[in-house]
Each structure stands twice: as C-alpha cells, then as structure tokens.
mmCIF file of C-alpha atoms in Angstrom:
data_model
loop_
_atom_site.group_PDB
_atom_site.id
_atom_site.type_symbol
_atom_site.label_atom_id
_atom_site.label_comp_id
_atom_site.label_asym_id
_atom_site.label_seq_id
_atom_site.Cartn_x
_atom_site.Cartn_y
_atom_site.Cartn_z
ATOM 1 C CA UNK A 85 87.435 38.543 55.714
ATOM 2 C CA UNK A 86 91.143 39.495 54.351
ATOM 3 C CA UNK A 87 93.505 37.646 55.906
ATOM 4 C CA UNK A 88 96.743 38.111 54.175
ATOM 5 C CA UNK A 89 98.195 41.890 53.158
ATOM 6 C CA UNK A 90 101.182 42.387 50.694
ATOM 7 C CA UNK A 91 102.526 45.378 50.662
ATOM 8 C CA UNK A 92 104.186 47.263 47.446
ATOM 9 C CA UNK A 93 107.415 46.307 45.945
ATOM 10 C CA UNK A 94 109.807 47.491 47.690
ATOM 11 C CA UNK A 95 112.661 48.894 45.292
ATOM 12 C CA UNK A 96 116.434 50.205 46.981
ATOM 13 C CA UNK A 97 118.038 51.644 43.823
ATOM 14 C CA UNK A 98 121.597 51.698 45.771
ATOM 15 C CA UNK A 99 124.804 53.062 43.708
ATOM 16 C CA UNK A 100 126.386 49.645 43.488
ATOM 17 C CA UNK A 101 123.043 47.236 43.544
ATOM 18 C CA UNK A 102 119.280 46.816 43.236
ATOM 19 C CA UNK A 103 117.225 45.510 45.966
ATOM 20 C CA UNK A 104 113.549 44.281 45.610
ATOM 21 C CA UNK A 105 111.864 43.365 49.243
ATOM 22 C CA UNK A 106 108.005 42.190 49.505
ATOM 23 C CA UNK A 107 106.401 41.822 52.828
ATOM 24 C CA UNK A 108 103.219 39.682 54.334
ATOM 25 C CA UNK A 109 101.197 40.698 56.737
ATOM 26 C CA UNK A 110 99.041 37.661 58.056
ATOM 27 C CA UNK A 111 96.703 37.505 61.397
ATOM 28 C CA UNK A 112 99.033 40.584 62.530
ATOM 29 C CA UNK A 113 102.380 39.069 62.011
ATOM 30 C CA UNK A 114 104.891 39.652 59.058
ATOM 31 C CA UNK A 115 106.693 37.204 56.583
ATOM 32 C CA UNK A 116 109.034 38.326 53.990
ATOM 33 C CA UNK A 117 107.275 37.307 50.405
ATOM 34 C CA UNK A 118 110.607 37.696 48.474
ATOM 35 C CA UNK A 119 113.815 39.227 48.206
ATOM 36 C CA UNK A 120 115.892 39.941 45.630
ATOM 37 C CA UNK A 121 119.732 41.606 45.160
ATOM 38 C CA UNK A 122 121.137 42.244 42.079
ATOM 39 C CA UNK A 123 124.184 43.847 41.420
ATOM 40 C CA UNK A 124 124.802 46.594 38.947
ATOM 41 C CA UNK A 125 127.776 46.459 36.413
ATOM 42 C CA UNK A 126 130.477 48.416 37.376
ATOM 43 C CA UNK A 127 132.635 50.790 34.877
ATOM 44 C CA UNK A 128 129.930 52.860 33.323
ATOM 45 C CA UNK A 129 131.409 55.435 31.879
ATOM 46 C CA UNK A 130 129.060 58.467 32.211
ATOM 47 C CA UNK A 131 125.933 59.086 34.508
ATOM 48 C CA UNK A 132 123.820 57.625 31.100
ATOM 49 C CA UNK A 133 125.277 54.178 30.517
ATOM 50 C CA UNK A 134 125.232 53.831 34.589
ATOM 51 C CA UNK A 135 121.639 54.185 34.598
ATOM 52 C CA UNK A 136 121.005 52.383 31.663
ATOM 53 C CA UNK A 137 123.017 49.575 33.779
ATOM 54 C CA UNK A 138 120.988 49.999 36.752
ATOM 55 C CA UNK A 139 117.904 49.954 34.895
ATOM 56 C CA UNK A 140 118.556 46.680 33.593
ATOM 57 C CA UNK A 141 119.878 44.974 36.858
ATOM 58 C CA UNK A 142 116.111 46.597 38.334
ATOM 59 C CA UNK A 143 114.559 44.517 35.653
ATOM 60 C CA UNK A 144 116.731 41.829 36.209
ATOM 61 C CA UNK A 145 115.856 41.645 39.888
ATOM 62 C CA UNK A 146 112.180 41.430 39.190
ATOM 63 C CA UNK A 147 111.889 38.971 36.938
ATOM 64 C CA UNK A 148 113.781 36.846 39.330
ATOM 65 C CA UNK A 149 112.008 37.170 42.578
ATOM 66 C CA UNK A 150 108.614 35.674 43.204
ATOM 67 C CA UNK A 151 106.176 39.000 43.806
ATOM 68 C CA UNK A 152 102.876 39.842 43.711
ATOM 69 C CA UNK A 153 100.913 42.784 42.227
ATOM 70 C CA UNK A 154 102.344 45.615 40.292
ATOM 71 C CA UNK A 155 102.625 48.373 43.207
ATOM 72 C CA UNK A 156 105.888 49.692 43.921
ATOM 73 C CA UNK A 157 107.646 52.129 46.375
ATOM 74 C CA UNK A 158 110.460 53.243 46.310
ATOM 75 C CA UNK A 159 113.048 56.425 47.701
ATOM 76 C CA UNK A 160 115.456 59.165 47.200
ATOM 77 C CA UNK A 161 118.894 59.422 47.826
ATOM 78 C CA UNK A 162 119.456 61.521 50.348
ATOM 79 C CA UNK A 163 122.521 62.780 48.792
ATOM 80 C CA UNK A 164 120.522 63.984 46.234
ATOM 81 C CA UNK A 165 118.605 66.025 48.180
ATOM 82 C CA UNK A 166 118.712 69.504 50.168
ATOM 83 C CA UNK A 167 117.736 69.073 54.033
ATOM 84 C CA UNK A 168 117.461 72.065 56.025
ATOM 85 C CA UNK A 169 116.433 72.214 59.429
ATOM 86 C CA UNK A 170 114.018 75.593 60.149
ATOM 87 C CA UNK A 171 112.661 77.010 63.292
ATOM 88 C CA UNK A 172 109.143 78.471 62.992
ATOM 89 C CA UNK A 173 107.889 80.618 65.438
ATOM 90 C CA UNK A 174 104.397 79.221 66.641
ATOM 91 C CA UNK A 175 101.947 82.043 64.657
ATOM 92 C CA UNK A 176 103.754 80.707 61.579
ATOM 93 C CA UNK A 177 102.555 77.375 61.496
ATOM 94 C CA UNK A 178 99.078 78.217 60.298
ATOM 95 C CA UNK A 179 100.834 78.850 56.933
ATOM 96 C CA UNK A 180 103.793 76.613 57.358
ATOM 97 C CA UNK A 181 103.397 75.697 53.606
ATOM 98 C CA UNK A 182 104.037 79.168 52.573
ATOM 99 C CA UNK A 183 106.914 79.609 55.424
ATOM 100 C CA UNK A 184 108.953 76.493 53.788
ATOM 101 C CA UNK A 185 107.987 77.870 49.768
ATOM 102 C CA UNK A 186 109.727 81.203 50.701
ATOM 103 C CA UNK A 187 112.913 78.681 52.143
ATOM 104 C CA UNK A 188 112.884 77.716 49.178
ATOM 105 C CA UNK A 189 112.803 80.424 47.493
ATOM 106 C CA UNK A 190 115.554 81.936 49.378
ATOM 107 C CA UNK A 191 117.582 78.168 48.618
ATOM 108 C CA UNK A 192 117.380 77.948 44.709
ATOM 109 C CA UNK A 193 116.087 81.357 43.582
ATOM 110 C CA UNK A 194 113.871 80.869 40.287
ATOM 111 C CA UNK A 195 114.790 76.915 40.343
ATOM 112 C CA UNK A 196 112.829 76.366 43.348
ATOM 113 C CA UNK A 197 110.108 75.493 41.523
ATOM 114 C CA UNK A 198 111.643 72.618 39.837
ATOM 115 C CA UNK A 199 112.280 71.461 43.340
ATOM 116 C CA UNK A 200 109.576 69.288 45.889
ATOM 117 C CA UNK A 201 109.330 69.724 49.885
ATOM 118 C CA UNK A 202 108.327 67.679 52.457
ATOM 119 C CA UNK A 203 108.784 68.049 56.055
ATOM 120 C CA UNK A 204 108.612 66.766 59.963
ATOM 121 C CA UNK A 205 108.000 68.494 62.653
ATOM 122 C CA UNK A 206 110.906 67.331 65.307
ATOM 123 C CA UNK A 207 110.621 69.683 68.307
ATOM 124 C CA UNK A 208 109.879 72.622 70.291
ATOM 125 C CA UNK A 209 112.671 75.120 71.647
ATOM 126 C CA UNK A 210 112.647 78.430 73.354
ATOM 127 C CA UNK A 211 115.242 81.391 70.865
ATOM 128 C CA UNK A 212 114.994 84.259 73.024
ATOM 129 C CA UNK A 213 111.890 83.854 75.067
ATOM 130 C CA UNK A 214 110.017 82.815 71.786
ATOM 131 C CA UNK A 215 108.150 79.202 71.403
ATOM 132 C CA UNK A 216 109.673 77.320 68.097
ATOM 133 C CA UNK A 217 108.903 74.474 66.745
ATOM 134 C CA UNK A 218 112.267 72.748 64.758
ATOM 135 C CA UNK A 219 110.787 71.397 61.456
ATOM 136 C CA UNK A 220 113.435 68.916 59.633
ATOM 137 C CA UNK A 221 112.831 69.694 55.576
ATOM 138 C CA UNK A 222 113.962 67.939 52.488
ATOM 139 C CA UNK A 223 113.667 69.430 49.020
ATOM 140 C CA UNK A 224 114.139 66.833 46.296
ATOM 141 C CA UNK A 225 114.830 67.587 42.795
ATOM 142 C CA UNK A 226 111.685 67.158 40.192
ATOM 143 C CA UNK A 227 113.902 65.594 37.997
ATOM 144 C CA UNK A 228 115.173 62.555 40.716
ATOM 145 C CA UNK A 229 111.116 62.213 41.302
ATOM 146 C CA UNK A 230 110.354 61.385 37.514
ATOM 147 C CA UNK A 231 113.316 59.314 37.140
ATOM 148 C CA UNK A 232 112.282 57.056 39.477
ATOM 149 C CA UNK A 233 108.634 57.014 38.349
ATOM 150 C CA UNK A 234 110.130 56.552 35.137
ATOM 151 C CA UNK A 235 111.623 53.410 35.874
ATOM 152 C CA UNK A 236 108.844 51.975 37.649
ATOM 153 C CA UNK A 237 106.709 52.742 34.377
ATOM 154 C CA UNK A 238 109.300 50.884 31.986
ATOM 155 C CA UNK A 239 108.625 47.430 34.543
ATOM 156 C CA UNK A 240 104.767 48.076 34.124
ATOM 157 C CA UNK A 241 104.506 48.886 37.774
ATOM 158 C CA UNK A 242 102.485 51.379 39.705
ATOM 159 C CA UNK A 243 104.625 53.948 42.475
ATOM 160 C CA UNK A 244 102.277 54.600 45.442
ATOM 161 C CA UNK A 245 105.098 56.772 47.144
ATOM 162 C CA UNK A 246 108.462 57.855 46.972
ATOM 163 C CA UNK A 247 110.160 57.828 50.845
ATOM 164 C CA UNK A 248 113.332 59.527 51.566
ATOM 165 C CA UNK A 249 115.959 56.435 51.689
ATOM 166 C CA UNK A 250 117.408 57.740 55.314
ATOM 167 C CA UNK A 251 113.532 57.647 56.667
ATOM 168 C CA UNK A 252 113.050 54.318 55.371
ATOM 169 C CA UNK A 253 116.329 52.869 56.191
ATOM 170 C CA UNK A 254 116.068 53.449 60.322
ATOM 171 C CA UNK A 255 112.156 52.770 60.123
ATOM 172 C CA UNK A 256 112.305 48.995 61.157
ATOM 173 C CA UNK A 257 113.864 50.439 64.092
ATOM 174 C CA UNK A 258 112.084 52.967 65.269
ATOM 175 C CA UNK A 259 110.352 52.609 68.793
ATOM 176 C CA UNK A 260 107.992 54.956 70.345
ATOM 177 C CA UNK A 261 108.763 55.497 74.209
ATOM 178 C CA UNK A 262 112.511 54.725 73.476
ATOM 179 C CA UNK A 263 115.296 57.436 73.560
ATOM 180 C CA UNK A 264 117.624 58.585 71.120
ATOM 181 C CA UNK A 265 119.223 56.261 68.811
ATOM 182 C CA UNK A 266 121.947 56.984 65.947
ATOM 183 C CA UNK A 267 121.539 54.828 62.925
ATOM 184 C CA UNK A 268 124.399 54.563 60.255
ATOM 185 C CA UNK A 269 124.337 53.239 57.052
ATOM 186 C CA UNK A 270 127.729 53.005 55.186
ATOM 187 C CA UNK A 271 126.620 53.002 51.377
ATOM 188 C CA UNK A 272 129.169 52.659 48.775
ATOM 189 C CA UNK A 273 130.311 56.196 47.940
ATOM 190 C CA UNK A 274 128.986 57.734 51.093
ATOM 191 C CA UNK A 275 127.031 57.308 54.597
ATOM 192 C CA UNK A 276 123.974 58.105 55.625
ATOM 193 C CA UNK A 277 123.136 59.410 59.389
ATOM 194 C CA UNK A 278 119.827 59.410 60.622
ATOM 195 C CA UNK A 279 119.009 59.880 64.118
ATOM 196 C CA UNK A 280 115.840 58.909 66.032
ATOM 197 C CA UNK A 281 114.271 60.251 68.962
ATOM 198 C CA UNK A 282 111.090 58.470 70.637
ATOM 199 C CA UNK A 283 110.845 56.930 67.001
ATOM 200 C CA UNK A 284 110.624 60.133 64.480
ATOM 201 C CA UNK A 285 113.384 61.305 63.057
ATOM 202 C CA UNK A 286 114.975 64.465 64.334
ATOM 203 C CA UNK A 287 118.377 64.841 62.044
ATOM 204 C CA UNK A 288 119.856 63.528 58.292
ATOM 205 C CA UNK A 289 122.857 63.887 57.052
ATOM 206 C CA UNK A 290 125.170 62.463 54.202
ATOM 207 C CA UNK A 291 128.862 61.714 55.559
ATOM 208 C CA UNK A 292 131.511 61.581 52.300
ATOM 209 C CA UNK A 293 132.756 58.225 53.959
ATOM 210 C CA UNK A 294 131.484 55.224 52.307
ATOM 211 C CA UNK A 295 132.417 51.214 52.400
ATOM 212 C CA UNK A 296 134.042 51.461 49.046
ATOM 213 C CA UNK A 297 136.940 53.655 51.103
ATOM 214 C CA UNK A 298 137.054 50.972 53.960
ATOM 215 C CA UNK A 299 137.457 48.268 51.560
ATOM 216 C CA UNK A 300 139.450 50.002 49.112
ATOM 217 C CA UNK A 301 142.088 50.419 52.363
ATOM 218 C CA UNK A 302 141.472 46.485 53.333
ATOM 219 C CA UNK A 303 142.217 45.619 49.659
ATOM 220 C CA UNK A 304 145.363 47.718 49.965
ATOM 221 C CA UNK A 305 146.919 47.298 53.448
ATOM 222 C CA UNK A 306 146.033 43.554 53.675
ATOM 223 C CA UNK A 307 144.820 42.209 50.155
ATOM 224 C CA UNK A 308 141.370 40.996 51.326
ATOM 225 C CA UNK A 309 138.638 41.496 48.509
ATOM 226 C CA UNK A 310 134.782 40.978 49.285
ATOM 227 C CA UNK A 311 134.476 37.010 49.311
ATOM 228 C CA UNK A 312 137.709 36.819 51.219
ATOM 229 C CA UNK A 313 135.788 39.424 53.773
ATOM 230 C CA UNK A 314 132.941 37.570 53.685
ATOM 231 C CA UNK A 315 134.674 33.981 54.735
ATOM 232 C CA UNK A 316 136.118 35.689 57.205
ATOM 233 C CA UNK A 317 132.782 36.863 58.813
ATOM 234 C CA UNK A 318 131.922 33.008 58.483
ATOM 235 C CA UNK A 319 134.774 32.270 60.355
ATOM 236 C CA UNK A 320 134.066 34.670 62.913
ATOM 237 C CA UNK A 321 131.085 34.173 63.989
ATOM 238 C CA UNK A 322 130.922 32.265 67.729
ATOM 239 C CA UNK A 323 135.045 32.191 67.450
ATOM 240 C CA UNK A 324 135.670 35.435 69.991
ATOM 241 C CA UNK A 325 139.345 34.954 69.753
ATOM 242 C CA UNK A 326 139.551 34.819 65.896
ATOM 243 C CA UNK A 327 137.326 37.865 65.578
ATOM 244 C CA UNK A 328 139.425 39.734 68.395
ATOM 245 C CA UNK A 329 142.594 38.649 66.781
ATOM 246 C CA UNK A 330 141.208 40.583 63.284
ATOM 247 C CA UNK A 331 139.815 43.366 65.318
ATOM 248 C CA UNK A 332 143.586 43.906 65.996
ATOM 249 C CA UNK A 333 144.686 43.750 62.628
ATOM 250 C CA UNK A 334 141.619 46.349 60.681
ATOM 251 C CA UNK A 335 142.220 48.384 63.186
ATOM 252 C CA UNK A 336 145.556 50.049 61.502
ATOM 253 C CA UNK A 337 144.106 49.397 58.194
ATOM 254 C CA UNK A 338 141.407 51.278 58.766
ATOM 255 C CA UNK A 339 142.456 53.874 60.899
ATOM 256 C CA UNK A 340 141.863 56.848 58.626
ATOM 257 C CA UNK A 341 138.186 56.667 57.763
ATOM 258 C CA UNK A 342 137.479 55.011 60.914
ATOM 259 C CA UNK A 343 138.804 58.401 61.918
ATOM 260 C CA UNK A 344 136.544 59.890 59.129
ATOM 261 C CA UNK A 345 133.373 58.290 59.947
ATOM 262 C CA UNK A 346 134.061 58.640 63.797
ATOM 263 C CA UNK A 347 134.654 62.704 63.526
ATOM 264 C CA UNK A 348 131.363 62.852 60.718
ATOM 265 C CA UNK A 349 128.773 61.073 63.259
ATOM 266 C CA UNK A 350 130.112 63.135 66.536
ATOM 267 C CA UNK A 351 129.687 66.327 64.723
ATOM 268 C CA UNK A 352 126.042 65.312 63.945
ATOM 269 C CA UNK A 353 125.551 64.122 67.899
ATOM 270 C CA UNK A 354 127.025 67.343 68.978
ATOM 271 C CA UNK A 355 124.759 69.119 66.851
ATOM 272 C CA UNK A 356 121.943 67.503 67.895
ATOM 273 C CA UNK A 357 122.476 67.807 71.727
ATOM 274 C CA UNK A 358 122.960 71.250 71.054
ATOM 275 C CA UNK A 359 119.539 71.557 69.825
ATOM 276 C CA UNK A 360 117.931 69.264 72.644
ATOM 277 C CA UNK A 361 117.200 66.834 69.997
ATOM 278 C CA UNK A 362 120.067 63.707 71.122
ATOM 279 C CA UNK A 363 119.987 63.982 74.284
ATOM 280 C CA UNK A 364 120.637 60.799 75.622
ATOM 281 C CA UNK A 365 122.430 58.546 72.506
ATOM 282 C CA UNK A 366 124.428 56.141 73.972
ATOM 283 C CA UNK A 367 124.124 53.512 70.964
ATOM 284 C CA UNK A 368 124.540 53.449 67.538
ATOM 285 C CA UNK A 369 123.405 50.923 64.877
ATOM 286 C CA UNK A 370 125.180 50.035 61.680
ATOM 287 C CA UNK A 371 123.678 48.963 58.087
ATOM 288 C CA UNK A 372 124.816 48.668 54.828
ATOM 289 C CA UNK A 373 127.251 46.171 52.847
ATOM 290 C CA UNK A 374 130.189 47.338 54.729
ATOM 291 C CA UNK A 375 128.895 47.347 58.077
ATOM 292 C CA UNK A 376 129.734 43.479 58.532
ATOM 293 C CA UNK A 377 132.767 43.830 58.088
ATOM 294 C CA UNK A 378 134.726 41.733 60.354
ATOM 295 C CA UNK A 379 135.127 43.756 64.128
ATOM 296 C CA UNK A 380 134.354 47.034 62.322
ATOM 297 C CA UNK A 381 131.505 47.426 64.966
ATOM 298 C CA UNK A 382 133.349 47.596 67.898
ATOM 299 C CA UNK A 383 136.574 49.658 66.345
ATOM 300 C CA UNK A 384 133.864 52.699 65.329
ATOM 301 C CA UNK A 385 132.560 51.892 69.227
ATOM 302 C CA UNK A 386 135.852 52.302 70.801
ATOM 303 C CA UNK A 387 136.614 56.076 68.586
ATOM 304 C CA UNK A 388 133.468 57.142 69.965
ATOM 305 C CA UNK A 389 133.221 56.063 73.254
ATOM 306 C CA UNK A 390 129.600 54.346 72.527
ATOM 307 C CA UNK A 391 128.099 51.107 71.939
ATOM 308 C CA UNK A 392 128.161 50.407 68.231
ATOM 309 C CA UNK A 393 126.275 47.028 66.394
ATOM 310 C CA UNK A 394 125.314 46.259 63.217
ATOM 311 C CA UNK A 395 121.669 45.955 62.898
ATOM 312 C CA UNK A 396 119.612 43.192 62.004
ATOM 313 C CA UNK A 397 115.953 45.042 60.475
ATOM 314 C CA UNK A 398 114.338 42.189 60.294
ATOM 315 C CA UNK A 399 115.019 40.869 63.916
ATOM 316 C CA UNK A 400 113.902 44.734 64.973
ATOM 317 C CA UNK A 401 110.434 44.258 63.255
ATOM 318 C CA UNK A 402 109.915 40.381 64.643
ATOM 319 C CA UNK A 403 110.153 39.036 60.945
ATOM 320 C CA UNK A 404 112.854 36.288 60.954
ATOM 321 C CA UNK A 405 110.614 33.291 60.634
ATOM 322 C CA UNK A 406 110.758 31.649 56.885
ATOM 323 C CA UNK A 407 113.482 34.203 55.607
ATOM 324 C CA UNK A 408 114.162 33.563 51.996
ATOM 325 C CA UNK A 409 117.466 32.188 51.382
ATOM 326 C CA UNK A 410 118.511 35.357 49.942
ATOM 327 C CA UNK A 411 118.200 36.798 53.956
ATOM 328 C CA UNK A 412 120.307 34.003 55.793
ATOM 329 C CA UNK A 413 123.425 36.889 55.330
ATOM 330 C CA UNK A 414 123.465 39.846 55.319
ATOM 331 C CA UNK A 415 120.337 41.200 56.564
ATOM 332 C CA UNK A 416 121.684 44.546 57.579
ATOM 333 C CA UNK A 417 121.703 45.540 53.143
ATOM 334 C CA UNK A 418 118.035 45.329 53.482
ATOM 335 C CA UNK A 419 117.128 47.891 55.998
ATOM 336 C CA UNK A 420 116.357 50.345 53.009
ATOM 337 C CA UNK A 421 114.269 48.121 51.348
ATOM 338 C CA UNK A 422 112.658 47.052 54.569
ATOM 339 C CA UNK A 423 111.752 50.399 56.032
ATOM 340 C CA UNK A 424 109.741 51.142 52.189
ATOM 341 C CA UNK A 425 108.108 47.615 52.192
ATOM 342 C CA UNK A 426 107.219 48.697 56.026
ATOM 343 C CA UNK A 427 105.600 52.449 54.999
ATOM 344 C CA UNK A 428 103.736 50.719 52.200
ATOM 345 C CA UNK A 429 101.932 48.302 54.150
ATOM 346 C CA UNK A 430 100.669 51.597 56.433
ATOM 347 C CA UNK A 431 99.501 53.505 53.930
#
C-alpha cells in the first residue's frame, strides 16, 4: 500500500532568484520535503549572460536541497505571455479549439503558430439576449516553452507540466464555496494580479509596479536596504506601536507606487465587476519578496478601501508542521513554487 507521495520539483524561475519547493503527501496530510532559494547574480549585461546566470543559480539550488526523483514542474511568466479574455456564444463551444486558433490568428498573423493556447472557462453572461460563456486564454510563446524544458534537460530532470506562474501562485489559496478574492504578487520588475472566484481563476494581469520600485524609493527617501528591512520586520512583529510608528513613516516614501499599485489593482476589480466576475472582493492577499515589507499591507488597504494581508501559502494549504528552516521567513516568496508543487501532486 503507498503511503507516502512526492510530488515533482517544483522550480519558480523568478527575475531576481530561483526557487526549488518539494512536497509530501502522507496518510492525506502534506509536509514540505525541501526548499531551496537561491539568488541570481545581478548586472548581467544582456538577456544571454542573465540566463546563463540564472541557469547556474537553478543548478546551484538543486544540488543544495535534499529532493527526490528527477520530475520537475515548472511555469511561465505571465508577462511573457498574451491573455485575452473571449466570449463564445454557446453553439461555438463544440469547436472551441478552432474558435481560440482563429484568435489567434487574428493576434499574431502568420506567427501564431509559433505560439501555444490554453484556456478556462470563467463564466456565463447574457450580450444582447445571447448566452456566452467568458473563456480566460493565454497564448505562450514556443520559444519560453523550450527554454524552460531546456533547462530542466541540462539538470537531467524530467518536466511533467508547465503552469502559468499567476495560476500557480494563488492555487494554495483557492477555496471552492468561497467568494471572490484578489491575490497580488509584487515580483521584482512587475506584479502579478490574479483574481479568484469560488476557487478558479476568472482574471490575470501584469501591473508595471514591482518591489524593486518600492525599495528602490525606501533606499532613497530613508536609506533602508533589504537586511535593514528585514530587521525591521523582526522588530515588528508583536510590537503594534513600533510597526504603527513605521507605517507612518513608508507611508510618504512610498506614496507614488503605492499610488501605482493601488490605481493598477482597482482598474482590474472594476473590470471584473463589470463583467459579473468580482462581485463581492472585499480582501486582497499579498505575496512576493516585497510584500513583507514593514506596514506595506495595511498602507495598500487604506488606498483601496479593502482589507489587505500578506499571505502565508503554506498556512492556506495546512502545511506548517516541520517547515524547513529555509520557511521560518518569508513564506509568502514561495506561493509560486507552492501552487506548482500543489498541481503536480494532482496530476
């Protein structure tokens, strides 16, 4: 009788660091196997020596963790992607297929077939007396798909799938039965919006702030670098009065892509109440290396009039028994890796 279930290596190729994540499931519950961060050296100085660098920290971060098996799984930027939301009347879904290859066709012209699809269905509506059902679509370049294949082949590992990052990062937090919920991840050049409604989502998008501009503005308005951040989280945490007090102070500092980020996720809320698909969000969660920041939780809460927390993936899925050591901080970086490690042990 099997007992124990790993699932595949989980691999989060992020722009700034390379995350490995293993999970065990035993008797029905879920332990964390290993997981491993690696950073990748900055100052590359074209798109070629960056990936060279990013290959290397990827190899770098499995030889140091402690996993099992050669299967991998791993996910596409979202940025690097084209998502399109379509609304099919009802006789066209017999041959959805063809409906989203002439999309594409209409999208990238003779390139389209150097381009993948894959799609969910969200919702039904009613355009002018006609039934529709909303289908969310992503095309991803060929060329991003073989990369990362590539790179799993160079480690001597196995790809069972390639997610969308933006599915896999809100997947540990996905509920059926439970309304609509915003998830944002700040990533380092950008952020990622994904929205969730009775656990599917219904809407992606890529927002052009990322924590590199929130730190960058921290660094400059009141010379704080990362560790000086992170001490101060340490410091925060149980002392109300201290994190208050420093709530105070980011606030100017960060006004303008506070402002930025604010503005970027309302748009996609309006958008999606418009379309009957977030009805209902009254909370957001926040992921990603700059979502810890100290009080930058309740600053984004108080610009859009909602309750805003950083997320903890691991506490969402019931996993925080025996966390490796590299898991006691910062938990909210792993929701990528987390949601992949997640889809692999269901396939």
């Amino acid at each position: 009788m099997l007992f124990a279930r790993r699932s595949p290596i989980a691999v989060d190729l992020g722009t700034r660091a390379v995350k490995l994540l293993q999970l065990v499931q035993r008797h029905g519950e879920l332990f964390v196997q290993d997981a491993v961060c690696v950073e990748i050296e900055p100052g590359a100085r074209d798109a070629a020596e960056r990936a060279l660098r990013a290959a290397h920290a990827l190899k770098l971060a499995y030889r140091r963790g402690e996993f099992r098996g050669r299967e991998a799984i791993g996910a596409i930027a979202l940025e690097r992607t084209t998502t399109r939301s379509l609304r099919v009347p009802r006789h066209e879904l017999e041959d959805l297929q063809g409906t989203i290859a002439r999309d594409a066709d209409e999208l990238f012209g003779p390139e389209a077939e150097h381009y993948a699809a894959q799609w969910l269905q969200v919702g039904e509506r009613i355009e002018r007396g006609e039934h529709r059902t909303e289908i969310l679509c992503c095309y991803a370049p060929q060329a991003a798909i073989r990369e990362s294949l590539d790179g799993f082949a160079e480690l001597g590992l196995s790809a069972t799938a390639l997610d969308l990052d933006a599915c896999a990062m809100a997947r540990p937090f996905a509920r059926r039965g439970e309304g609509a919920l915003a998830l944002l991840e700040l990533g380092a050049q950008s952020a990622r919006v994904c929205l969730l409604r009775e656990g599917e989502p219904v809407l992606m998008r890529v927002l052009s702030t990322g924590g590199e501009a929130l730190l960058a503005r921290l660094r400059e308005r009141l010379h704080l670098d990362r560790r000086a951040l992170d001490e101060l989280a340490a410091e925060c945490a149980g002392a109300s009065e201290r994190a208050e007090e420093l709530e105070r102070a980011f606030g100017g500092a960060l006004e303008a892509p506070l402002e930025a980020l604010a503005a970027g996720l309302s748009e996609c809320l309006r958008y999606a109440a418009a379309s009957g698909a977030g009805r209902g969000v009254e909370r957001v969660l926040l992921v990603g290396g700059a979502a810890e920041i100290p009080g930058f939780a309740p600053l984004l809460g108080a610009r859009l009039q909602l309750s805003v927390e950083v997320g903890d993936p691991f506490r969402a899925i019931g996993a925080t028994g025996g966390l490796p050591q590299s898991l006691r901080r910062g938990r909210s970086t792993y929701a990528t890796a987390l949601g992949l490690a997640l889809r692999g042990l269901a396939a």
